[in-house]
CSV table of C-alpha atoms and ligand atoms in Angstrom, one decimal:
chain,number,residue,atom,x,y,z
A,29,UNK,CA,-36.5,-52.7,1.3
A,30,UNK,CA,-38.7,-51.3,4.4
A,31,UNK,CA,-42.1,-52.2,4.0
A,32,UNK,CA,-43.3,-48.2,3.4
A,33,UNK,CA,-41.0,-47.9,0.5
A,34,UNK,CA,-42.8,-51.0,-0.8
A,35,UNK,CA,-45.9,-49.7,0.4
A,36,UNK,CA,-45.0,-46.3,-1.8
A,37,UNK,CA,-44.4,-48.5,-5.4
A,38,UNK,CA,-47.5,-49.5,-5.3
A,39,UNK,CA,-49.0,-45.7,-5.6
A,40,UNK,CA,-48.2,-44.5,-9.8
A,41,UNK,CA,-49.0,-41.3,-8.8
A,42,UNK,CA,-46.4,-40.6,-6.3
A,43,UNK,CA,-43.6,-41.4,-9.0
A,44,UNK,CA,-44.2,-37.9,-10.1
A,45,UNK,CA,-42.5,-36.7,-7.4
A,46,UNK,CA,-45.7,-34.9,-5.4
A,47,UNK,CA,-46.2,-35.0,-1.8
A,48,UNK,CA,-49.6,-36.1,-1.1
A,49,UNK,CA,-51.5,-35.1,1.8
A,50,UNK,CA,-54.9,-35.0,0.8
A,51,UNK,CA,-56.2,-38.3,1.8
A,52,UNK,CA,-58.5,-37.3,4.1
A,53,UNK,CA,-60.5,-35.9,0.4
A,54,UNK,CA,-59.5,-39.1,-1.6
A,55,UNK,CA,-56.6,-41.2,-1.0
A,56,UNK,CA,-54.4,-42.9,-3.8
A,57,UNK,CA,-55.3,-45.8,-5.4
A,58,UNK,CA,-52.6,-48.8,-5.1
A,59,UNK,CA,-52.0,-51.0,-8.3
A,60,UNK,CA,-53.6,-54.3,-7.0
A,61,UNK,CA,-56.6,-52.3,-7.0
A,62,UNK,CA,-56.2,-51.2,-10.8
A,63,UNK,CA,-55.2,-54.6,-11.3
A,64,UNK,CA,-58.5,-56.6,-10.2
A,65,UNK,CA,-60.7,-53.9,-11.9
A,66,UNK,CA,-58.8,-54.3,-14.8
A,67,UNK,CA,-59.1,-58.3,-14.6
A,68,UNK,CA,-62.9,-58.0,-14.6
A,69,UNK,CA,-63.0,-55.5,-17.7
A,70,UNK,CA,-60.0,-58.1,-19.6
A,71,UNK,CA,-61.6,-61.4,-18.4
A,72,UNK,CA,-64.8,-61.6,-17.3
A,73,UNK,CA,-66.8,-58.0,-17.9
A,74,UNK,CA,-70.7,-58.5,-18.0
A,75,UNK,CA,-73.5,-58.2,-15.9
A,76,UNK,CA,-74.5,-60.0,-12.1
A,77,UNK,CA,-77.3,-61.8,-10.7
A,78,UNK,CA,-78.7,-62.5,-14.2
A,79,UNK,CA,-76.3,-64.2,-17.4
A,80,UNK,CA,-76.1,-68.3,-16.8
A,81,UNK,CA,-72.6,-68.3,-18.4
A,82,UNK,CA,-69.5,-68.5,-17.2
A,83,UNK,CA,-68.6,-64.6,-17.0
A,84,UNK,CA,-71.3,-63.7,-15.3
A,85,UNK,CA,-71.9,-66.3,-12.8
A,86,UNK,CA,-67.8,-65.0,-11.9
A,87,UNK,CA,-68.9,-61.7,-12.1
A,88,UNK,CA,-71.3,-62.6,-10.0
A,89,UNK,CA,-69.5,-64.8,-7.3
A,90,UNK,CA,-66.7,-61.7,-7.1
A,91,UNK,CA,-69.4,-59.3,-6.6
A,92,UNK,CA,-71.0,-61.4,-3.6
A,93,UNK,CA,-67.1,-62.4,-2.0
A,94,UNK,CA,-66.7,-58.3,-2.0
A,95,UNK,CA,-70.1,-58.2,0.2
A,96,UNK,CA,-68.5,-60.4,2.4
A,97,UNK,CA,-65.0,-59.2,2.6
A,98,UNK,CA,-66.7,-55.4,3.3
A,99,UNK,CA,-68.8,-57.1,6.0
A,100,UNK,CA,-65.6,-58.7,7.9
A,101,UNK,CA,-63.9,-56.2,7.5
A,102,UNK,CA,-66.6,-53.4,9.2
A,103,UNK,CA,-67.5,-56.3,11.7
A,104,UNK,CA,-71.1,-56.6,10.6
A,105,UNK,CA,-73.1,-59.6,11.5
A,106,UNK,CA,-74.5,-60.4,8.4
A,107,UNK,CA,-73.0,-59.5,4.7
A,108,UNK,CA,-76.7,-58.6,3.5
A,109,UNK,CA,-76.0,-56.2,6.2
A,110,UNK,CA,-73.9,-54.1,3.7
A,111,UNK,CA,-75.9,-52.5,0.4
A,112,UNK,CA,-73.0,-51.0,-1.9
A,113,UNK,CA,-73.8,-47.1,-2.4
A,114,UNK,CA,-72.0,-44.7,-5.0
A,115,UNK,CA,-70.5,-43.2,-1.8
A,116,UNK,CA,-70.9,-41.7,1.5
A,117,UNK,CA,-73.1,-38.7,0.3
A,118,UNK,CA,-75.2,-41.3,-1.3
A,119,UNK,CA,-75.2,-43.6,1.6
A,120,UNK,CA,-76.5,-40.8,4.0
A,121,UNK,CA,-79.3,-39.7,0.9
A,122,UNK,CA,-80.4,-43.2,1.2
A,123,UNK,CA,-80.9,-43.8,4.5
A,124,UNK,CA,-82.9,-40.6,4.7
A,125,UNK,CA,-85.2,-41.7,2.1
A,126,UNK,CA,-85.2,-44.8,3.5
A,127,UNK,CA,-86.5,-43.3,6.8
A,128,UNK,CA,-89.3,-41.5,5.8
A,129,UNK,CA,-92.2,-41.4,7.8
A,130,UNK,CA,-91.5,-43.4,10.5
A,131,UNK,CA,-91.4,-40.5,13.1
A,132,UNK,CA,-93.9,-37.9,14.6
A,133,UNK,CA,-93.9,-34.3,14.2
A,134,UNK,CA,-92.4,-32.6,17.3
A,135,UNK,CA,-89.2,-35.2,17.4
A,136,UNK,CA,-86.0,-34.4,17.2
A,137,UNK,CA,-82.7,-35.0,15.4
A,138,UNK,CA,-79.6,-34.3,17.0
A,139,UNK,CA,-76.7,-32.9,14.7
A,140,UNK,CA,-73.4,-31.8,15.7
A,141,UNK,CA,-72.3,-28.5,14.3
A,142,UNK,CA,-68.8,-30.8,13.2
A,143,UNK,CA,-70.9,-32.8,11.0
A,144,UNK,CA,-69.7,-32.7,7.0
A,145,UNK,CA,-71.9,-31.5,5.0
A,146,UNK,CA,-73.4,-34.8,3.9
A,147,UNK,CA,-74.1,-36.2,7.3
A,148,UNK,CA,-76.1,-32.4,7.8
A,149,UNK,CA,-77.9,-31.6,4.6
A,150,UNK,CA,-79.9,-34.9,4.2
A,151,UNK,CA,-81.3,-34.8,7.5
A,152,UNK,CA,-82.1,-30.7,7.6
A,153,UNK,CA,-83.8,-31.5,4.8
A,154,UNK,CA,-85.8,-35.0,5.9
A,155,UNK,CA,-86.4,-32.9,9.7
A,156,UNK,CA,-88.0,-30.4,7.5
A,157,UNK,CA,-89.9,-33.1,5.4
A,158,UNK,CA,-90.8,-34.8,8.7
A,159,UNK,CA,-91.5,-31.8,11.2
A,160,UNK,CA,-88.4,-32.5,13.2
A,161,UNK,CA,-87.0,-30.0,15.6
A,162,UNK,CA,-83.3,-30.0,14.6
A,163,UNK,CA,-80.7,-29.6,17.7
A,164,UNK,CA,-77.4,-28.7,17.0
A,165,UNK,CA,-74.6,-29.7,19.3
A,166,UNK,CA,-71.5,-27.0,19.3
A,167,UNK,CA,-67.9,-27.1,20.2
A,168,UNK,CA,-66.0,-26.9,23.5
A,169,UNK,CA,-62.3,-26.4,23.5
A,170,UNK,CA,-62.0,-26.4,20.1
A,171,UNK,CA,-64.0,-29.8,19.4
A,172,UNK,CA,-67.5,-31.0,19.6
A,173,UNK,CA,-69.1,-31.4,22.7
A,174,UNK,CA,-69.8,-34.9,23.4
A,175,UNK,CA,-71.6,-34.2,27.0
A,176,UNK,CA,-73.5,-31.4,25.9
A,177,UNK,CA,-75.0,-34.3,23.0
A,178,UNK,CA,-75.3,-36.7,25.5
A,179,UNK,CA,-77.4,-34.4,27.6
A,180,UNK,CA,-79.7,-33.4,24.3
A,181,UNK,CA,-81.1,-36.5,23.8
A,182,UNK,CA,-84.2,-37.1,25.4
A,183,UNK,CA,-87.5,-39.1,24.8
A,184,UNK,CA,-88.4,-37.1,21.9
A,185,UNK,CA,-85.5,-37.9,20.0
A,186,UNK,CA,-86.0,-39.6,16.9
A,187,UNK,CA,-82.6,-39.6,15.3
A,188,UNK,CA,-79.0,-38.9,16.3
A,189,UNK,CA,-76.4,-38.5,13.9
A,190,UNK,CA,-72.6,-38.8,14.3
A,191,UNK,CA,-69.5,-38.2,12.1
A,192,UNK,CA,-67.3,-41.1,13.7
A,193,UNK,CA,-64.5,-38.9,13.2
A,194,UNK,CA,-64.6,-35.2,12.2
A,195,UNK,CA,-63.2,-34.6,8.9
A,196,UNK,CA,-61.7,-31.1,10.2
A,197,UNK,CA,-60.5,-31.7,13.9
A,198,UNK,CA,-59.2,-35.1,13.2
A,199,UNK,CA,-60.7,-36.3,16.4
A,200,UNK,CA,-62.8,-39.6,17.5
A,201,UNK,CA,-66.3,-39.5,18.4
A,202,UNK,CA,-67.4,-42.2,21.0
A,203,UNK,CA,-70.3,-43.5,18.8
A,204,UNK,CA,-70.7,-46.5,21.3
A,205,UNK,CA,-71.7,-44.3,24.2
A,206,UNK,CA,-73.8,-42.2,21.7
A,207,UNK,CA,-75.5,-44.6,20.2
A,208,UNK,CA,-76.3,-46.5,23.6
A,209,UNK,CA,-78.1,-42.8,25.1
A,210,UNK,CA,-79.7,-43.1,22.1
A,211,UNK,CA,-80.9,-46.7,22.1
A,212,UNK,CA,-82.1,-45.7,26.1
A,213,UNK,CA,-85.0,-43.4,24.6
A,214,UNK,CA,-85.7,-45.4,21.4
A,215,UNK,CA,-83.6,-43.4,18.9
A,216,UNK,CA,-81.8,-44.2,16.1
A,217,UNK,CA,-78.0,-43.7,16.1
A,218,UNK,CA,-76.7,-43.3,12.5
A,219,UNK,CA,-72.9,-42.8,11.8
A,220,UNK,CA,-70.9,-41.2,9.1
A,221,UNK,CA,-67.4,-43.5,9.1
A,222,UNK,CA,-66.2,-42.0,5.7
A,223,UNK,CA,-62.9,-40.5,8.1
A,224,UNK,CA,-63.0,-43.6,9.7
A,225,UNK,CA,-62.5,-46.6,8.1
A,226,UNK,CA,-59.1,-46.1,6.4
A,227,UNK,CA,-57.6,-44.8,9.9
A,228,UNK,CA,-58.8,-47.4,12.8
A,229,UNK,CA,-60.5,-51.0,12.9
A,230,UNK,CA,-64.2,-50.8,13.2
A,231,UNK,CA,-67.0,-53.1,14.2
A,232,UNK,CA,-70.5,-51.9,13.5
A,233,UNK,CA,-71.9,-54.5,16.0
A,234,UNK,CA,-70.0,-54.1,18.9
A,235,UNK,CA,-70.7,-49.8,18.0
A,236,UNK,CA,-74.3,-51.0,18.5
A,237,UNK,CA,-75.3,-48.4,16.2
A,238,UNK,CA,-78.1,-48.9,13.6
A,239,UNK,CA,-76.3,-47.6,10.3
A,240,UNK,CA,-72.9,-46.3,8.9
A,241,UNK,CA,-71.8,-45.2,5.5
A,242,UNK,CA,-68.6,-44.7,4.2
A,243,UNK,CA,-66.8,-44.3,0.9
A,244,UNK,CA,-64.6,-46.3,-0.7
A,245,UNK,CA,-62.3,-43.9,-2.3
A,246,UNK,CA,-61.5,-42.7,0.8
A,247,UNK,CA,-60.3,-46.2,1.6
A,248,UNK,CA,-57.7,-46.5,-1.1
A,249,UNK,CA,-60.6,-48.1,-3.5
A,250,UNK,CA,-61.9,-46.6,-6.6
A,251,UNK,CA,-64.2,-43.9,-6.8
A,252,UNK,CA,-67.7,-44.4,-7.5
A,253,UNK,CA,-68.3,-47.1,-4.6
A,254,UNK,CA,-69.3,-46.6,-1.4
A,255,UNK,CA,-71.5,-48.7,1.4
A,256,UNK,CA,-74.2,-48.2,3.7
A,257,UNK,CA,-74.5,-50.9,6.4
A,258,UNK,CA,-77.4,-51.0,8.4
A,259,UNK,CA,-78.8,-53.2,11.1
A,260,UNK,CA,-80.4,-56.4,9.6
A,261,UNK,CA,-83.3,-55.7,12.1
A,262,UNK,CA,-84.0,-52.4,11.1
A,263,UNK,CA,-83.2,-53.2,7.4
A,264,UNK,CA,-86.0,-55.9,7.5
A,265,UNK,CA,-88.6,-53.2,8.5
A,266,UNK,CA,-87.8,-50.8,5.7
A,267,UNK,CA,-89.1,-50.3,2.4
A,268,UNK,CA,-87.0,-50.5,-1.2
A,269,UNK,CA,-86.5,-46.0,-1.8
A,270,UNK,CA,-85.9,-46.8,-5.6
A,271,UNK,CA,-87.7,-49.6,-8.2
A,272,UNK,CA,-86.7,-51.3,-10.8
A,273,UNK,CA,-84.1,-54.0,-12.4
A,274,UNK,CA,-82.6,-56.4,-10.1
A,275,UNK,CA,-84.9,-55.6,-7.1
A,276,UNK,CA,-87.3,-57.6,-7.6
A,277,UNK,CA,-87.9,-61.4,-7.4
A,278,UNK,CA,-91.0,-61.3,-9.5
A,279,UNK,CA,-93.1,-58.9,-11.5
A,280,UNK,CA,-96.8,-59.0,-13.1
A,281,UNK,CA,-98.6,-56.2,-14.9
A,282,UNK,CA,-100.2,-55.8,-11.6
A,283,UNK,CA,-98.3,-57.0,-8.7
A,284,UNK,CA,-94.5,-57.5,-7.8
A,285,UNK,CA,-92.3,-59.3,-5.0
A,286,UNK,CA,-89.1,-57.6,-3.5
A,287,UNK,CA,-85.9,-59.8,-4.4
A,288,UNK,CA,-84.3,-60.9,-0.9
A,289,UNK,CA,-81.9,-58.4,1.1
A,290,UNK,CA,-79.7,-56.4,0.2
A,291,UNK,CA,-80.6,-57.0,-3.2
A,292,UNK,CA,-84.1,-54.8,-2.8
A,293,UNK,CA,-82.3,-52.0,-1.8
A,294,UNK,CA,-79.3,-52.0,-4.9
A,295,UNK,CA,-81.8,-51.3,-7.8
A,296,UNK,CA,-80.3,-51.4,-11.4
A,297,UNK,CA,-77.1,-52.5,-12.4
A,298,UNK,CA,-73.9,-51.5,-10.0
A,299,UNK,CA,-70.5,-50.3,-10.3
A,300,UNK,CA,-69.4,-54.0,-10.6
A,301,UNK,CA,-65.7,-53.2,-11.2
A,302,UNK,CA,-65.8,-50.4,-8.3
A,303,UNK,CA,-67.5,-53.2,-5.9
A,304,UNK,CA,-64.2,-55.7,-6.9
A,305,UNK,CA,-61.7,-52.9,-6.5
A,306,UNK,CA,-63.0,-52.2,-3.4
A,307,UNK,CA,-62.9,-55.4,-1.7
A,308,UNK,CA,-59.4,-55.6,-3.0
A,309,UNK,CA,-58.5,-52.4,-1.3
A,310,UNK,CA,-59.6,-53.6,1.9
A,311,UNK,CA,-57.5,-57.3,1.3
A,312,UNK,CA,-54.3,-55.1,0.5
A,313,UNK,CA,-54.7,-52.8,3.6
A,314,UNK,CA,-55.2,-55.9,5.7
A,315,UNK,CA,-52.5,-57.7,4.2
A,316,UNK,CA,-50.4,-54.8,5.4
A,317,UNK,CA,-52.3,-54.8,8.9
A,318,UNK,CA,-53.7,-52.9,11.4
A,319,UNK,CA,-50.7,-52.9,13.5
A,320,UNK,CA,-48.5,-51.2,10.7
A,321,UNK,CA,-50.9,-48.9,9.5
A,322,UNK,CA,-51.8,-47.4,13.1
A,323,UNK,CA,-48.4,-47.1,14.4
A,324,UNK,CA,-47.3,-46.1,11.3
A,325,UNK,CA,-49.5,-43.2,11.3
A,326,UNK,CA,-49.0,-42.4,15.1
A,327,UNK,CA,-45.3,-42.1,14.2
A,328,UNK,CA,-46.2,-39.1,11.6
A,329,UNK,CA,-49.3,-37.8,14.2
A,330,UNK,CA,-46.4,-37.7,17.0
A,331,UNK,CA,-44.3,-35.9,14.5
A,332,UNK,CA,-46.4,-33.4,13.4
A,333,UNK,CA,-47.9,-32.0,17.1
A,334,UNK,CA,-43.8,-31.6,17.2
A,335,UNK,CA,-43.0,-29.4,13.9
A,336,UNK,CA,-46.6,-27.7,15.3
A,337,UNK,CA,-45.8,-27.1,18.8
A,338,UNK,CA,-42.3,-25.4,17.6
A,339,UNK,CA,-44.5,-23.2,15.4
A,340,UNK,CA,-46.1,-20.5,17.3
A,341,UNK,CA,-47.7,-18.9,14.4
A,342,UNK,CA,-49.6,-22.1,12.8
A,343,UNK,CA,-53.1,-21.8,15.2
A,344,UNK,CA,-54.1,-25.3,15.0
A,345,UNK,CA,-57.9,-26.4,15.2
A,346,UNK,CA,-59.3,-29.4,17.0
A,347,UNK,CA,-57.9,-28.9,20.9
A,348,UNK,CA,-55.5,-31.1,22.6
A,349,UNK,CA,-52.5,-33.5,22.1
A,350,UNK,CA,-54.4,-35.8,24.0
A,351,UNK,CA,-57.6,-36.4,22.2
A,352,UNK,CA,-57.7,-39.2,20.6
A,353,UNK,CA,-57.2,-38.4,16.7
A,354,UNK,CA,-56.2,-39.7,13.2
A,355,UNK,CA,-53.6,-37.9,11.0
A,356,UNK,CA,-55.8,-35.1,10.2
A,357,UNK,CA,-54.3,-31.4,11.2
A,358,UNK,CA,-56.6,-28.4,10.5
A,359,UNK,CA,-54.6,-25.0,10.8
A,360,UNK,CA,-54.5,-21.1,9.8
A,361,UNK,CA,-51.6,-19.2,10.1
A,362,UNK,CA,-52.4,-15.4,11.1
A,363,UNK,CA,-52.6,-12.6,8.4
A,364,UNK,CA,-52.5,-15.4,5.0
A,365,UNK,CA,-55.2,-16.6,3.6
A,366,UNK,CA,-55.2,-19.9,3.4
A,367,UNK,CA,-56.1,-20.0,-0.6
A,368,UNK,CA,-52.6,-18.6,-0.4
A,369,UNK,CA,-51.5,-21.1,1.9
A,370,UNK,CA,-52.2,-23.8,-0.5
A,371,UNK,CA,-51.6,-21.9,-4.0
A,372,UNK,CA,-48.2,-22.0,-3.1
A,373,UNK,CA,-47.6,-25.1,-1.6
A,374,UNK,CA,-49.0,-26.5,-4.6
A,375,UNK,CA,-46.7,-24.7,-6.7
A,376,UNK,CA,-44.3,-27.0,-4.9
A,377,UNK,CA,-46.5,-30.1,-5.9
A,378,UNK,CA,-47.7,-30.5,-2.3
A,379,UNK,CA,-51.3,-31.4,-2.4
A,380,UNK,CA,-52.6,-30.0,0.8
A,381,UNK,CA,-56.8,-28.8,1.3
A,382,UNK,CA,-57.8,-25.3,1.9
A,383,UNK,CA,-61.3,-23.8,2.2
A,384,UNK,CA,-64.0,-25.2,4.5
A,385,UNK,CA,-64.1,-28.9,4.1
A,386,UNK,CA,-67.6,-29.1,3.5
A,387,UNK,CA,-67.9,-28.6,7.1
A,388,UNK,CA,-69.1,-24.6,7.6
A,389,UNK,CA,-70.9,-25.3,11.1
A,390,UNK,CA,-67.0,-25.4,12.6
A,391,UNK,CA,-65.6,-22.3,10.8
A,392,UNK,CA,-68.8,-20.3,11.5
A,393,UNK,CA,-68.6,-21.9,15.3
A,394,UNK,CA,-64.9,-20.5,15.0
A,395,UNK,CA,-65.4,-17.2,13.6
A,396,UNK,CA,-62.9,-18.4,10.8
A,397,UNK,CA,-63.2,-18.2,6.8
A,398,UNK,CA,-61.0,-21.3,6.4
A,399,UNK,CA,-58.2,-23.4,7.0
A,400,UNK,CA,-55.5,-25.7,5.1
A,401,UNK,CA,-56.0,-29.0,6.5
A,402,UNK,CA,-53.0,-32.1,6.2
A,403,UNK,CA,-54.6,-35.3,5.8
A,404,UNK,CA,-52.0,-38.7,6.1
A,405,UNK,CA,-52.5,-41.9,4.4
A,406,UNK,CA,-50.6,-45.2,4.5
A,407,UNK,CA,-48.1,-43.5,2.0
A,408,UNK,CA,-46.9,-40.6,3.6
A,409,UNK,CA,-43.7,-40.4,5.2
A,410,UNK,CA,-41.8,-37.7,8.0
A,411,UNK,CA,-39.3,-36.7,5.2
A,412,UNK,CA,-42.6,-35.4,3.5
A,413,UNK,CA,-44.0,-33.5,6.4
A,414,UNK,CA,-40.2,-32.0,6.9
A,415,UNK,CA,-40.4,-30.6,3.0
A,416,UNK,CA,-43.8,-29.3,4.2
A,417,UNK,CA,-42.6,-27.7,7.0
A,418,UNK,CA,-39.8,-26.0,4.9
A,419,UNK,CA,-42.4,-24.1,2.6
A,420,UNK,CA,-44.4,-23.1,5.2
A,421,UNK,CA,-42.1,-21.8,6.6
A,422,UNK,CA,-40.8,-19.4,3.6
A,423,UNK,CA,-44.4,-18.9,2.7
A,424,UNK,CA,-44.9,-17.3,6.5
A,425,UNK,CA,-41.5,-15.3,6.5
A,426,UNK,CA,-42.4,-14.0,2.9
A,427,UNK,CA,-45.8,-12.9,4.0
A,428,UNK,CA,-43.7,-10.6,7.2
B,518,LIG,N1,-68.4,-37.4,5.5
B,518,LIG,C1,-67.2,-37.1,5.8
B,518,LIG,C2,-66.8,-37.0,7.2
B,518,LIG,C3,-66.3,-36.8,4.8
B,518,LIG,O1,-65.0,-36.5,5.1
B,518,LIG,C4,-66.7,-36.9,3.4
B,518,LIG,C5,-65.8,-36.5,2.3
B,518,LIG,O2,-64.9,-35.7,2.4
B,518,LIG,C6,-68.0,-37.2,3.2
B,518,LIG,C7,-68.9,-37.5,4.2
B,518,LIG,C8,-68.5,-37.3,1.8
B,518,LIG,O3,-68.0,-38.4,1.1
B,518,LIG,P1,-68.3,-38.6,-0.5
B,518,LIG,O4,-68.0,-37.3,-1.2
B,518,LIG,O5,-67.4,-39.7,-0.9
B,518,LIG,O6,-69.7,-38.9,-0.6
């Protein structure tokens, strides 16, 4: 058996006979993953950091191995480098809070106009909060200007912040020449990987960046679970954003002592199970390898531009072959609405995106209301992007 159609078994949901091509939203869930959560809940389902018996000193022990695993696997120096988040959105929320008040009024924040909605929000909201100006950094040729953001920052920026790869355009952002302009004037380069991680190997220290957040649903782990790692340098200099359980090393009625890092900053009881799956995600995926998954997904990237490129009528987003890009293709096709679009492809069980992608500063940068966006993951196959092909093509000659 080829290693993909092994790869497939492992995905219940594709037994019902759907194409998936959503990941870039969530990606599928592989059995091992069910498997471990399911272990804890069966075997060994109690609390960490706290019960002296055998369960939860496990519990514990697989909680910890996950930091670790996460923290290899992102290249971090240090596994207290990596504080376990419900998410990406959650990650960003953090960090925000987490910043407060450490910059001046009359600083800036850079944000590109590519940035998802949770890598924007946050920090509109803390610049307003803190008295930042906000710069925005637009599009050239269809994708976000990376010299015009080089050339923003200056020695009044306080904050840059990056989407390492655009959740629309599909293309990579060169965070490490970002976030070294940035370190030149004393700013903070913080990175959204949540596109990332799944689709190229990534090593926060040799980035040089000083946080990144990502989600582990979008990683072939459970939802629920995300990370933010930050510098350990920068972590040491920042104070807990929430109180209570597990946080703490010590408490009086009138004093307390912060428990060690990361543990200061993961108040309350975690997604245990959601931690274990997703250090299990990240074992499988590696078992498979970097060298698979990458030239696995160039092979359907190369494939695609091809079924594109003989299309005329599909106006694809995110500039040229060349860029450097994931398996992420954003496209409208003149005169249907792309609600349409993806109404009836889904009435053929393909599970494509339509709409905005939580990104508006690119379709109001475009002049466009939408567009149906393909997203690969290790699943996905040519024979699936052929069927595609097929019903968008009947859906365009219907709409003639
Ligand atoms: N950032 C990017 C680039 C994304 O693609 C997404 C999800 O689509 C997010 C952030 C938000 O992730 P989550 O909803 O898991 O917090």
């Amino acid at each position: 058996m080829k290693l993909i159609d092994t790869i497939r078994l492992e995905f219940s949901p594709l037994i019902q006979d759907i194409i998936y091509l959503d990941s870039g939203a969530s990606a599928l869930t592989p059995n091992v993953v069910l498997d471990a959560m399911n272990t804890y809940y069966r075997e060994y389902r109690s609390n960490i950091h706290r019960g002296l018996y055998d369960f939860s000193e496990r519990a514990t022990t697989e909680y910890e191995n996950a930091r670790e695993t996460i923290a290899q696997f992102i290249g971090a120096n240090r596994p207290e480098e990596v504080i376990f988040t419900r998410g990406t959105t959650d990650g960003i929320n953090m960090l925000a809070e987490l910043l407060q008040d450490r910059f001046e009024k009359g600083q800036n924040i850079i944000i590109p106009v590519t940035e998802h909605h949770s890598n924007m929000l946050p920090w509109r909201e803390f610049a307003r909060r803190q008295g930042l100006e906000i710069r925005y950094i637009g599009l050239k040729g269809g994708i976000l200007d990376e010299l015009a953001l080089l050339a923003a920052i200056d020695e009044k920026t306080a904050l840059v912040v990056i989407g390492h790869i655009s959740n629309v355009l599909g293309t990579i952002h060169d965070a490490k020449k970002i976030s070294d302009k940035a370190h030149k004037v004393g700013a903070l380069c913080i990175v959204d990987g949540a596109q990332a991680v799944a689709h190229i190997p990534i090593s926060v220290s040799d980035l040089g960046i000083d946080a990144y957040a990502f989600s582990g649903h979008k990683l072939y782990g459970p939802t629920g679970i995300g990370v933010l790692w930050v510098n350990y340098t920068l972590l040491q200099n920042l104070k807990p954003h929430r109180t209570g359980g597990d946080m703490v090393e010590y408490v009086t009625l009138d004093t307390m002592e912060y428990a060690p890092i990361p543990q200061r900053f993961e108040a309350g009881t975690p997604p245990i199970a959601e931690v274990i799956g997703l250090a299990r995600a990240i074992q499988w995926t590696q078992d498979i390898g970097w060298e698979f998954i990458q030239n696995h997904e160039q092979e359907l990237i190369q494939y695609m531009w091809q079924q594109i490129v003989s299309r005329p009528w599909i106006e694809l987003l995110g500039g040229e072959k060349s860029i450097p890009r994931i398996g992420c293709f954003a496209f409208t096709i003149k005169g249907i609405h792309t609600h349409d679009i993806s109404y009836l492809l889904a009435k053929q069980s393909i599970c494509v995106r339509a709409g905005q992608h939580c990104a508006s500063g690119i379709t109001e940068k475009l002049g466009i209301a939408g567009s149906i966006r393909v997203t690969f993951g290790i699943y996905n196959t040519v024979e699936e992007i052929d069927i595609l092909m097929r019903e968008l093509d009947s859906i365009y000659h219907k709409f003639q």
